[in-house]
PDB file of C-alpha atoms in Angstrom:
ATOM      1  CA  MET C1420     -12.707 -16.398  34.686  1.00 38.00           C
ATOM      2  CA  PRO C1421     -12.863 -16.081  30.872  1.00 38.00           C
ATOM      3  CA  GLU C1422     -15.551 -18.081  29.067  1.00 38.00           C
ATOM      4  CA  THR C1423     -13.042 -19.749  26.743  1.00 40.00           C
ATOM      5  CA  PRO C1424      -9.559 -20.822  27.801  1.00 40.00           C
ATOM      6  CA  PRO C1425      -6.506 -19.101  26.387  1.00 39.00           C
ATOM      7  CA  GLN C1426      -4.143 -21.039  24.184  1.00 39.00           C
ATOM      8  CA  PRO C1427      -0.849 -22.512  25.437  1.00 38.00           C
ATOM      9  CA  ASP C1428       1.970 -20.062  25.550  1.00 41.00           C
ATOM     10  CA  ASP C1429       5.310 -19.865  23.829  1.00 38.00           C
ATOM     11  CA  LEU C1430       8.092 -17.356  24.043  1.00 36.00           C
ATOM     12  CA  PRO C1431       9.942 -15.441  21.332  1.00 39.00           C
ATOM     13  CA  PRO C1432      13.582 -16.531  21.094  1.00 41.00           C
ATOM     14  CA  ASP C1433      15.009 -13.045  20.651  1.00 37.00           C
ATOM     15  CA  ALA C1434      13.963 -11.433  23.924  1.00 40.00           C
ATOM     16  CA  ALA C1435      16.514  -8.917  25.146  1.00 44.00           C
ATOM     17  CA  PRO C1436      17.685  -9.164  28.773  1.00 48.00           C
ATOM     18  CA  ALA C1437      15.390  -7.246  31.071  1.00 47.00           C
ATOM     19  CA  THR C1438      16.844  -3.994  32.331  1.00 47.00           C
ATOM     20  CA  GLY C1439      15.337  -1.185  34.324  1.00 56.00           C
ATOM     21  CA  PRO C1440      11.744  -1.244  35.623  1.00 83.00           C
ATOM     22  CA  TYR C1441       9.712  -4.384  35.116  1.00 94.00           C
ATOM     23  CA  GLU C1442       7.149  -4.191  32.324  1.00 94.00           C
ATOM     24  CA  THR C1443       5.360  -7.536  32.681  1.00 95.00           C
ATOM     25  CA  LEU C1444       5.756  -8.214  36.400  1.00 96.00           C
ATOM     26  CA  ALA C1445       4.939  -6.496  39.653  1.00 95.00           C
ATOM     27  CA  VAL C1446       7.814  -7.303  42.011  1.00 96.00           C
ATOM     28  CA  GLU C1447       7.625  -6.652  45.727  1.00 95.00           C
ATOM     29  CA  GLU C1448      10.798  -7.245  47.703  1.00 95.00           C
ATOM     30  CA  ARG C1449      10.398  -7.901  51.403  1.00 95.00           C
ATOM     31  CA  GLN C1450      13.090  -8.770  53.894  1.00 94.00           C
ATOM     32  CA  ASP C1451      11.922 -12.389  54.172  1.00 95.00           C
ATOM     33  CA  ARG C1452      10.323 -13.032  50.757  1.00 96.00           C
ATOM     34  CA  VAL C1453       9.824 -11.768  47.217  1.00 97.00           C
ATOM     35  CA  VAL C1454       6.321 -11.493  45.767  1.00 97.00           C
ATOM     36  CA  VAL C1455       5.994 -11.583  41.974  1.00 98.00           C
ATOM     37  CA  THR C1456       2.733 -10.954  40.125  1.00 97.00           C
ATOM     38  CA  LEU C1457       2.533 -11.858  36.442  1.00 97.00           C
ATOM     39  CA  ARG C1458       0.965  -8.744  34.956  1.00 96.00           C
ATOM     40  CA  ARG C1459      -0.041  -8.657  31.306  1.00 93.00           C
ATOM     41  CA  PRO C1460      -3.785  -7.998  31.598  1.00 93.00           C
ATOM     42  CA  GLU C1461      -4.184  -7.421  27.876  1.00 91.00           C
ATOM     43  CA  ALA C1462      -3.048 -11.013  27.236  1.00 89.00           C
ATOM     44  CA  ARG C1463      -4.290 -12.902  30.313  1.00 92.00           C
ATOM     45  CA  ASN C1464      -0.762 -12.736  31.750  1.00 94.00           C
ATOM     46  CA  ALA C1465       0.678 -14.744  28.864  1.00 91.00           C
ATOM     47  CA  ILE C1466       4.369 -15.481  29.347  1.00 90.00           C
ATOM     48  CA  SER C1467       6.015 -13.320  26.707  1.00 87.00           C
ATOM     49  CA  GLY C1468       9.688 -13.122  25.856  1.00 84.00           C
ATOM     50  CA  ARG C1469       9.972  -9.958  27.934  1.00 89.00           C
ATOM     51  CA  MET C1470       8.386 -11.761  30.887  1.00 92.00           C
ATOM     52  CA  VAL C1471      10.891 -14.599  30.528  1.00 91.00           C
ATOM     53  CA  ALA C1472      13.770 -12.118  30.683  1.00 93.00           C
ATOM     54  CA  GLU C1473      12.263 -10.399  33.710  1.00 96.00           C
ATOM     55  CA  LEU C1474      11.648 -13.689  35.509  1.00 97.00           C
ATOM     56  CA  HIS C1475      15.302 -14.562  34.906  1.00 96.00           C
ATOM     57  CA  GLU C1476      16.171 -11.269  36.623  1.00 96.00           C
ATOM     58  CA  VAL C1477      14.048 -12.277  39.609  1.00 97.00           C
ATOM     59  CA  CYS C1478      15.765 -15.676  39.708  1.00 97.00           C
ATOM     60  CA  GLY C1479      19.149 -13.956  39.730  1.00 97.00           C
ATOM     61  CA  LEU C1480      18.023 -11.815  42.654  1.00 96.00           C
ATOM     62  CA  LEU C1481      16.844 -14.863  44.611  1.00 97.00           C
ATOM     63  CA  GLU C1482      20.040 -16.762  43.856  1.00 97.00           C
ATOM     64  CA  ARG C1483      22.123 -13.873  45.191  1.00 97.00           C
ATOM     65  CA  GLU C1484      19.860 -13.207  48.183  1.00 96.00           C
ATOM     66  CA  PRO C1485      17.974 -16.441  48.910  1.00 97.00           C
ATOM     67  CA  ARG C1486      14.399 -15.849  50.073  1.00 97.00           C
ATOM     68  CA  PRO C1487      11.096 -17.653  49.497  1.00 98.00           C
ATOM     69  CA  LEU C1488       9.220 -16.681  46.332  1.00 98.00           C
ATOM     70  CA  LEU C1489       5.466 -16.135  46.104  1.00 98.00           C
ATOM     71  CA  LEU C1490       4.305 -16.179  42.498  1.00 98.00           C
ATOM     72  CA  THR C1491       0.792 -15.212  41.417  1.00 98.00           C
ATOM     73  CA  GLY C1492      -1.147 -13.677  38.547  1.00 97.00           C
ATOM     74  CA  HIS C1493      -2.924 -10.376  38.088  1.00 97.00           C
ATOM     75  CA  GLY C1494      -6.659  -9.987  37.618  1.00 95.00           C
ATOM     76  CA  GLY C1495      -7.935 -13.410  38.600  1.00 95.00           C
ATOM     77  CA  VAL C1496      -5.797 -15.292  36.060  1.00 97.00           C
ATOM     78  CA  PHE C1497      -2.484 -17.010  36.771  1.00 97.00           C
ATOM     79  CA  ALA C1498      -1.095 -17.279  33.233  1.00 95.00           C
ATOM     80  CA  GLY C1499      -2.702 -18.150  29.925  1.00 87.00           C
ATOM     81  CA  GLY C1500      -1.338 -18.475  26.408  1.00 65.00           C
ATOM     82  CA  ALA C1501       0.703 -16.443  23.998  1.00 51.00           C
ATOM     83  CA  ASP C1502      -0.192 -15.108  20.564  1.00 45.00           C
ATOM     84  CA  ILE C1503      -0.744 -18.072  18.236  1.00 51.00           C
ATOM     85  CA  GLY C1504       0.835 -15.988  15.485  1.00 54.00           C
ATOM     86  CA  GLU C1505       4.077 -16.082  17.494  1.00 60.00           C
ATOM     87  CA  LEU C1506       3.797 -19.834  17.875  1.00 58.00           C
ATOM     88  CA  LEU C1507       3.304 -20.205  14.156  1.00 61.00           C
ATOM     89  CA  ARG C1508       6.605 -18.433  13.488  1.00 67.00           C
ATOM     90  CA  ARG C1509       8.625 -20.657  15.813  1.00 61.00           C
ATOM     91  CA  GLY C1510      10.835 -23.288  14.218  1.00 69.00           C
ATOM     92  CA  ARG C1511      13.235 -26.063  15.154  1.00 72.00           C
ATOM     93  CA  GLU C1512      16.066 -23.751  16.200  1.00 74.00           C
ATOM     94  CA  GLU C1513      13.797 -21.788  18.535  1.00 68.00           C
ATOM     95  CA  ALA C1514      12.468 -24.997  20.064  1.00 71.00           C
ATOM     96  CA  LEU C1515      15.995 -26.252  20.711  1.00 74.00           C
ATOM     97  CA  GLN C1516      16.771 -23.126  22.721  1.00 75.00           C
ATOM     98  CA  GLY C1517      14.377 -24.402  25.411  1.00 78.00           C
ATOM     99  CA  ILE C1518      13.311 -20.882  26.322  1.00 82.00           C
ATOM    100  CA  ASN C1519      10.485 -21.882  28.657  1.00 85.00           C
ATOM    101  CA  SER C1520      12.067 -25.038  30.008  1.00 88.00           C
ATOM    102  CA  ARG C1521      15.345 -23.391  31.009  1.00 92.00           C
ATOM    103  CA  LEU C1522      13.525 -20.659  32.901  1.00 94.00           C
ATOM    104  CA  PHE C1523      11.164 -23.065  34.655  1.00 95.00           C
ATOM    105  CA  GLU C1524      14.019 -25.335  35.676  1.00 95.00           C
ATOM    106  CA  ARG C1525      15.815 -22.313  37.096  1.00 97.00           C
ATOM    107  CA  VAL C1526      12.673 -21.515  39.101  1.00 97.00           C
ATOM    108  CA  ARG C1527      12.557 -25.105  40.345  1.00 96.00           C
ATOM    109  CA  ARG C1528      16.179 -24.916  41.491  1.00 96.00           C
ATOM    110  CA  LEU C1529      15.881 -21.660  43.418  1.00 97.00           C
ATOM    111  CA  PRO C1530      17.552 -22.136  46.799  1.00 96.00           C
ATOM    112  CA  MET C1531      14.518 -21.351  48.968  1.00 97.00           C
ATOM    113  CA  PRO C1532      10.908 -22.588  48.727  1.00 98.00           C
ATOM    114  CA  THR C1533       8.615 -21.279  46.002  1.00 98.00           C
ATOM    115  CA  VAL C1534       4.826 -20.999  46.258  1.00 98.00           C
ATOM    116  CA  ALA C1535       2.426 -20.456  43.351  1.00 98.00           C
ATOM    117  CA  ALA C1536      -0.911 -18.884  44.302  1.00 98.00           C
ATOM    118  CA  VAL C1537      -3.191 -19.840  41.422  1.00 98.00           C
ATOM    119  CA  GLU C1538      -6.606 -18.448  40.552  1.00 98.00           C
ATOM    120  CA  GLY C1539      -8.224 -18.713  37.155  1.00 97.00           C
ATOM    121  CA  TRP C1540      -6.497 -20.197  34.147  1.00 96.00           C
ATOM    122  CA  ALA C1541      -3.070 -21.827  34.468  1.00 97.00           C
ATOM    123  CA  LEU C1542      -2.748 -23.367  31.025  1.00 95.00           C
ATOM    124  CA  GLY C1543       0.097 -24.372  28.755  1.00 92.00           C
ATOM    125  CA  GLY C1544       3.282 -22.653  29.872  1.00 91.00           C
ATOM    126  CA  GLY C1545       1.345 -21.061  32.715  1.00 94.00           C
ATOM    127  CA  ALA C1546       0.580 -24.498  34.112  1.00 96.00           C
ATOM    128  CA  GLU C1547       4.193 -25.558  33.605  1.00 95.00           C
ATOM    129  CA  LEU C1548       5.418 -22.530  35.540  1.00 96.00           C
ATOM    130  CA  ALA C1549       3.104 -23.475  38.409  1.00 97.00           C
ATOM    131  CA  TYR C1550       4.324 -27.096  38.251  1.00 98.00           C
ATOM    132  CA  ALA C1551       7.907 -25.816  38.627  1.00 97.00           C
ATOM    133  CA  CYS C1552       7.111 -24.231  41.993  1.00 98.00           C
ATOM    134  CA  ASP C1553       7.548 -26.271  45.161  1.00 98.00           C
ATOM    135  CA  ILE C1554       3.994 -25.786  46.428  1.00 98.00           C
ATOM    136  CA  ARG C1555       0.774 -24.597  44.819  1.00 98.00           C
ATOM    137  CA  ILE C1556      -2.265 -23.140  46.606  1.00 98.00           C
ATOM    138  CA  ALA C1557      -5.450 -22.498  44.646  1.00 98.00           C
ATOM    139  CA  GLY C1558      -8.498 -20.298  44.582  1.00 98.00           C
ATOM    140  CA  PRO C1559     -11.858 -21.906  43.746  1.00 98.00           C
ATOM    141  CA  GLY C1560     -11.669 -20.846  40.098  1.00 98.00           C
ATOM    142  CA  ALA C1561      -8.249 -22.340  39.392  1.00 98.00           C
ATOM    143  CA  VAL C1562      -7.973 -24.509  36.268  1.00 98.00           C
ATOM    144  CA  PHE C1563      -4.793 -26.344  35.259  1.00 98.00           C
ATOM    145  CA  GLY C1564      -4.358 -27.804  31.786  1.00 97.00           C
ATOM    146  CA  ASN C1565      -1.992 -28.497  28.914  1.00 95.00           C
ATOM    147  CA  PRO C1566      -3.850 -28.243  25.596  1.00 90.00           C
ATOM    148  CA  GLU C1567      -0.696 -28.047  23.480  1.00 88.00           C
ATOM    149  CA  PRO C1568      -1.367 -31.166  21.339  1.00 91.00           C
ATOM    150  CA  GLY C1569      -4.483 -29.438  20.021  1.00 86.00           C
ATOM    151  CA  LEU C1570      -2.129 -26.960  18.345  1.00 74.00           C
ATOM    152  CA  GLY C1571       0.185 -29.632  17.003  1.00 84.00           C
ATOM    153  CA  ILE C1572       2.873 -29.225  19.675  1.00 84.00           C
ATOM    154  CA  LEU C1573       3.635 -30.767  23.059  1.00 86.00           C
ATOM    155  CA  ALA C1574       4.037 -29.407  26.565  1.00 90.00           C
ATOM    156  CA  ALA C1575       7.801 -29.222  26.261  1.00 87.00           C
ATOM    157  CA  ALA C1576       8.704 -27.098  29.300  1.00 88.00           C
ATOM    158  CA  GLY C1577       8.538 -29.808  31.934  1.00 90.00           C
ATOM    159  CA  ALA C1578       4.928 -30.990  32.007  1.00 93.00           C
ATOM    160  CA  CYS C1579       5.645 -34.277  30.212  1.00 93.00           C
ATOM    161  CA  TRP C1580       7.773 -35.468  33.140  1.00 93.00           C
ATOM    162  CA  ARG C1581       7.169 -33.036  36.007  1.00 95.00           C
ATOM    163  CA  LEU C1582       3.384 -33.476  36.081  1.00 97.00           C
ATOM    164  CA  ALA C1583       3.706 -37.257  36.409  1.00 96.00           C
ATOM    165  CA  GLU C1584       6.016 -36.744  39.386  1.00 95.00           C
ATOM    166  CA  LEU C1585       3.452 -34.457  40.990  1.00 97.00           C
ATOM    167  CA  VAL C1586       0.167 -36.289  40.386  1.00 98.00           C
ATOM    168  CA  GLY C1587       1.088 -39.737  39.061  1.00 97.00           C
ATOM    169  CA  GLU C1588       1.264 -41.171  35.568  1.00 97.00           C
ATOM    170  CA  SER C1589      -2.448 -41.830  35.142  1.00 98.00           C
ATOM    171  CA  VAL C1590      -3.628 -38.291  35.897  1.00 98.00           C
ATOM    172  CA  ALA C1591      -0.725 -36.805  33.934  1.00 98.00           C
ATOM    173  CA  LYS C1592      -1.749 -38.809  30.850  1.00 98.00           C
ATOM    174  CA  GLN C1593      -5.360 -37.682  31.274  1.00 98.00           C
ATOM    175  CA  VAL C1594      -4.181 -34.061  31.192  1.00 97.00           C
ATOM    176  CA  LEU C1595      -1.480 -34.351  28.532  1.00 97.00           C
ATOM    177  CA  LEU C1596      -3.068 -36.898  26.184  1.00 96.00           C
ATOM    178  CA  ALA C1597      -6.814 -36.677  26.766  1.00 97.00           C
ATOM    179  CA  GLY C1598      -6.942 -32.919  27.246  1.00 96.00           C
ATOM    180  CA  ARG C1599      -8.422 -33.084  30.738  1.00 97.00           C
ATOM    181  CA  THR C1600      -8.300 -29.898  32.772  1.00 98.00           C
ATOM    182  CA  LEU C1601      -7.990 -30.027  36.545  1.00 98.00           C
ATOM    183  CA  ASP C1602     -10.246 -27.630  38.375  1.00 98.00           C
ATOM    184  CA  ALA C1603      -9.461 -26.626  41.948  1.00 98.00           C
ATOM    185  CA  GLY C1604     -11.223 -29.631  43.496  1.00 98.00           C
ATOM    186  CA  ALA C1605      -9.539 -32.131  41.186  1.00 98.00           C
ATOM    187  CA  ALA C1606      -6.152 -30.474  41.728  1.00 98.00           C
ATOM    188  CA  LEU C1607      -6.618 -30.822  45.498  1.00 98.00           C
ATOM    189  CA  ALA C1608      -7.773 -34.428  45.221  1.00 98.00           C
ATOM    190  CA  CYS C1609      -4.685 -35.472  43.244  1.00 98.00           C
ATOM    191  CA  GLY C1610      -2.258 -33.534  45.426  1.00 98.00           C
ATOM    192  CA  LEU C1611      -1.308 -30.897  42.886  1.00 98.00           C
ATOM    193  CA  VAL C1612      -2.285 -28.129  45.317  1.00 98.00           C
ATOM    194  CA  ILE C1613      -1.939 -27.968  49.092  1.00 98.00           C
ATOM    195  CA  ASP C1614      -5.319 -26.289  49.638  1.00 98.00           C
ATOM    196  CA  VAL C1615      -8.232 -24.524  47.976  1.00 98.00           C
ATOM    197  CA  VAL C1616      -9.187 -21.271  49.686  1.00 98.00           C
ATOM    198  CA  PRO C1617     -11.659 -18.452  48.921  1.00 97.00           C
ATOM    199  CA  GLY C1618     -10.391 -16.208  46.160  1.00 96.00           C
ATOM    200  CA  ASP C1619     -10.377 -13.104  48.327  1.00 96.00           C
ATOM    201  CA  ARG C1620      -8.121 -14.892  50.819  1.00 97.00           C
ATOM    202  CA  LEU C1621      -5.770 -16.564  48.351  1.00 98.00           C
ATOM    203  CA  LEU C1622      -2.811 -14.218  48.821  1.00 98.00           C
ATOM    204  CA  GLU C1623      -3.393 -14.025  52.565  1.00 98.00           C
ATOM    205  CA  GLU C1624      -3.271 -17.814  52.851  1.00 98.00           C
ATOM    206  CA  ALA C1625      -0.240 -18.022  50.547  1.00 98.00           C
ATOM    207  CA  HIS C1626       1.584 -15.522  52.748  1.00 98.00           C
ATOM    208  CA  ALA C1627       0.549 -17.497  55.852  1.00 98.00           C
ATOM    209  CA  LEU C1628       2.118 -20.574  54.267  1.00 98.00           C
ATOM    210  CA  ILE C1629       5.376 -18.694  53.737  1.00 98.00           C
ATOM    211  CA  ASP C1630       5.119 -17.274  57.266  1.00 98.00           C
ATOM    212  CA  ARG C1631       5.185 -20.845  58.605  1.00 97.00           C
ATOM    213  CA  MET C1632       8.252 -21.582  56.517  1.00 97.00           C
ATOM    214  CA  THR C1633      10.111 -18.476  57.653  1.00 96.00           C
ATOM    215  CA  ARG C1634       9.676 -19.489  61.292  1.00 95.00           C
ATOM    216  CA  SER C1635      11.973 -22.421  60.507  1.00 95.00           C
ATOM    217  CA  SER C1636      15.726 -22.151  60.145  1.00 95.00           C
ATOM    218  CA  ALA C1637      16.509 -20.600  56.760  1.00 95.00           C
ATOM    219  CA  LEU C1638      19.589 -22.794  56.354  1.00 95.00           C
ATOM    220  CA  ALA C1639      17.653 -25.921  57.312  1.00 95.00           C
ATOM    221  CA  LEU C1640      14.965 -25.084  54.750  1.00 96.00           C
ATOM    222  CA  ARG C1641      17.561 -24.461  52.066  1.00 95.00           C
ATOM    223  CA  LEU C1642      19.434 -27.701  52.701  1.00 94.00           C
ATOM    224  CA  THR C1643      16.202 -29.703  53.004  1.00 94.00           C
ATOM    225  CA  LYS C1644      15.105 -28.474  49.584  1.00 95.00           C
ATOM    226  CA  LEU C1645      18.529 -29.222  48.123  1.00 92.00           C
ATOM    227  CA  VAL C1646      18.479 -32.805  49.427  1.00 91.00           C
ATOM    228  CA  LEU C1647      14.804 -33.322  48.542  1.00 91.00           C
ATOM    229  CA  ASP C1648      15.435 -32.294  44.936  1.00 90.00           C
ATOM    230  CA  ALA C1649      18.519 -34.497  44.567  1.00 84.00           C
ATOM    231  CA  PRO C1650      17.875 -37.430  42.197  1.00 80.00           C
ATOM    232  CA  GLY C1651      17.582 -40.945  43.590  1.00 75.00           C
ATOM    233  CA  ALA C1652      18.482 -42.148  47.076  1.00 67.00           C
ATOM    234  CA  HIS C1653      20.860 -39.803  48.822  1.00 73.00           C
ATOM    235  CA  PRO C1654      21.952 -40.938  52.317  1.00 75.00           C
ATOM    236  CA  VAL C1655      25.351 -39.304  51.885  1.00 76.00           C
ATOM    237  CA  ALA C1656      23.713 -36.007  50.960  1.00 77.00           C
ATOM    238  CA  ASP C1657      21.480 -36.346  54.033  1.00 76.00           C
ATOM    239  CA  ASP C1658      24.520 -36.866  56.241  1.00 82.00           C
ATOM    240  CA  LEU C1659      26.500 -33.987  54.757  1.00 84.00           C
ATOM    241  CA  ALA C1660      23.595 -31.540  55.017  1.00 84.00           C
ATOM    242  CA  GLN C1661      22.907 -32.609  58.586  1.00 85.00           C
ATOM    243  CA  ALA C1662      26.590 -32.217  59.463  1.00 87.00           C
ATOM    244  CA  VAL C1663      26.474 -28.588  58.287  1.00 87.00           C
ATOM    245  CA  LEU C1664      23.363 -27.921  60.371  1.00 88.00           C
ATOM    246  CA  PHE C1665      24.711 -29.691  63.463  1.00 88.00           C
ATOM    247  CA  GLU C1666      27.696 -27.337  63.524  1.00 88.00           C
ATOM    248  CA  GLY C1667      25.641 -24.173  63.042  1.00 87.00           C
ATOM    249  CA  PRO C1668      24.557 -21.786  65.806  1.00 89.00           C
ATOM    250  CA  ASP C1669      20.918 -21.857  64.697  1.00 88.00           C
ATOM    251  CA  LYS C1670      20.504 -25.497  65.706  1.00 88.00           C
ATOM    252  CA  LYS C1671      22.005 -24.900  69.151  1.00 88.00           C
ATOM    253  CA  ASP C1672      19.906 -21.792  69.794  1.00 91.00           C
ATOM    254  CA  ARG C1673      16.631 -23.361  68.657  1.00 89.00           C
ATOM    255  CA  MET C1674      17.118 -26.614  70.573  1.00 87.00           C
ATOM    256  CA  THR C1675      18.205 -24.751  73.712  1.00 89.00           C
ATOM    257  CA  ARG C1676      15.075 -22.578  73.548  1.00 89.00           C
ATOM    258  CA  PHE C1677      12.950 -25.687  73.057  1.00 85.00           C
ATOM    259  CA  LEU C1678      14.466 -27.450  76.064  1.00 86.00           C
ATOM    260  CA  ASN C1679      14.217 -24.334  78.219  1.00 89.00           C
ATOM    261  CA  LYS C1680      10.589 -23.854  77.250  1.00 86.00           C
ATOM    262  CA  ARG C1681       9.765 -27.503  77.981  1.00 78.00           C
ATOM    263  CA  GLY C1682      11.549 -27.275  81.320  1.00 75.00           C
ATOM    264  CA  SER C1683       9.545 -24.194  82.304  1.00 69.00           C
ATOM    265  CA  THR C1684       6.250 -26.042  81.752  1.00 59.00           C
ATOM    266  CA  THR C1685       7.063 -29.167  83.776  1.00 47.00           C
TER     267      THR C1685
END
């Protein structure tokens, strides 16, 4: 882990759509998942404009072919900050484009579960990207934080409301107002991460988590996430999603296998 934390990130507003090979990501497509590694070692995996465009490409892929996403960082860092010189050049019009926030919300709304495997720094926009994932698992050196007010800006890509939903208002205010960082133990204690595992097993454990998910019905997972993310109480949404599942062959096959297995052991 670096001795001093990177600064919060920001993204240039004029990034061209990503085409051709990825420059800032390593993308591994598997039949049952997509693994994305943020890879800008020269900048602690800072989320550049090019990376935003490439992450949008990945989102498009996962919207067309829904699969779980495993998101991690290269070189023992999840994602740090961008060039402060870039931040200095940003103005009102760039802020109103919501470059980070629109990408992170798209990540949050992906149809299948998303898992962030976090080791090292996850600060500023890097933290907000991790917050946008459904589940986070951490290595022992993970550190989450939002130091944006120290640079005269705010965490405007979801942290100001998403973090409170994840860890509660009190802890969110400690991070966003008092500049507290959450190390791996604190993140586990407040429920921000599902587990803290040895660094050399982080990806293995993250894949095991997705393995458990993929043993479930893909349609059931997708509809559960859709209902879970719906705002407010949603009994009608529950009923409609369940009606779709009740009519599907997957439910009949799985329940029949369960009953047959139970019958064979009695």
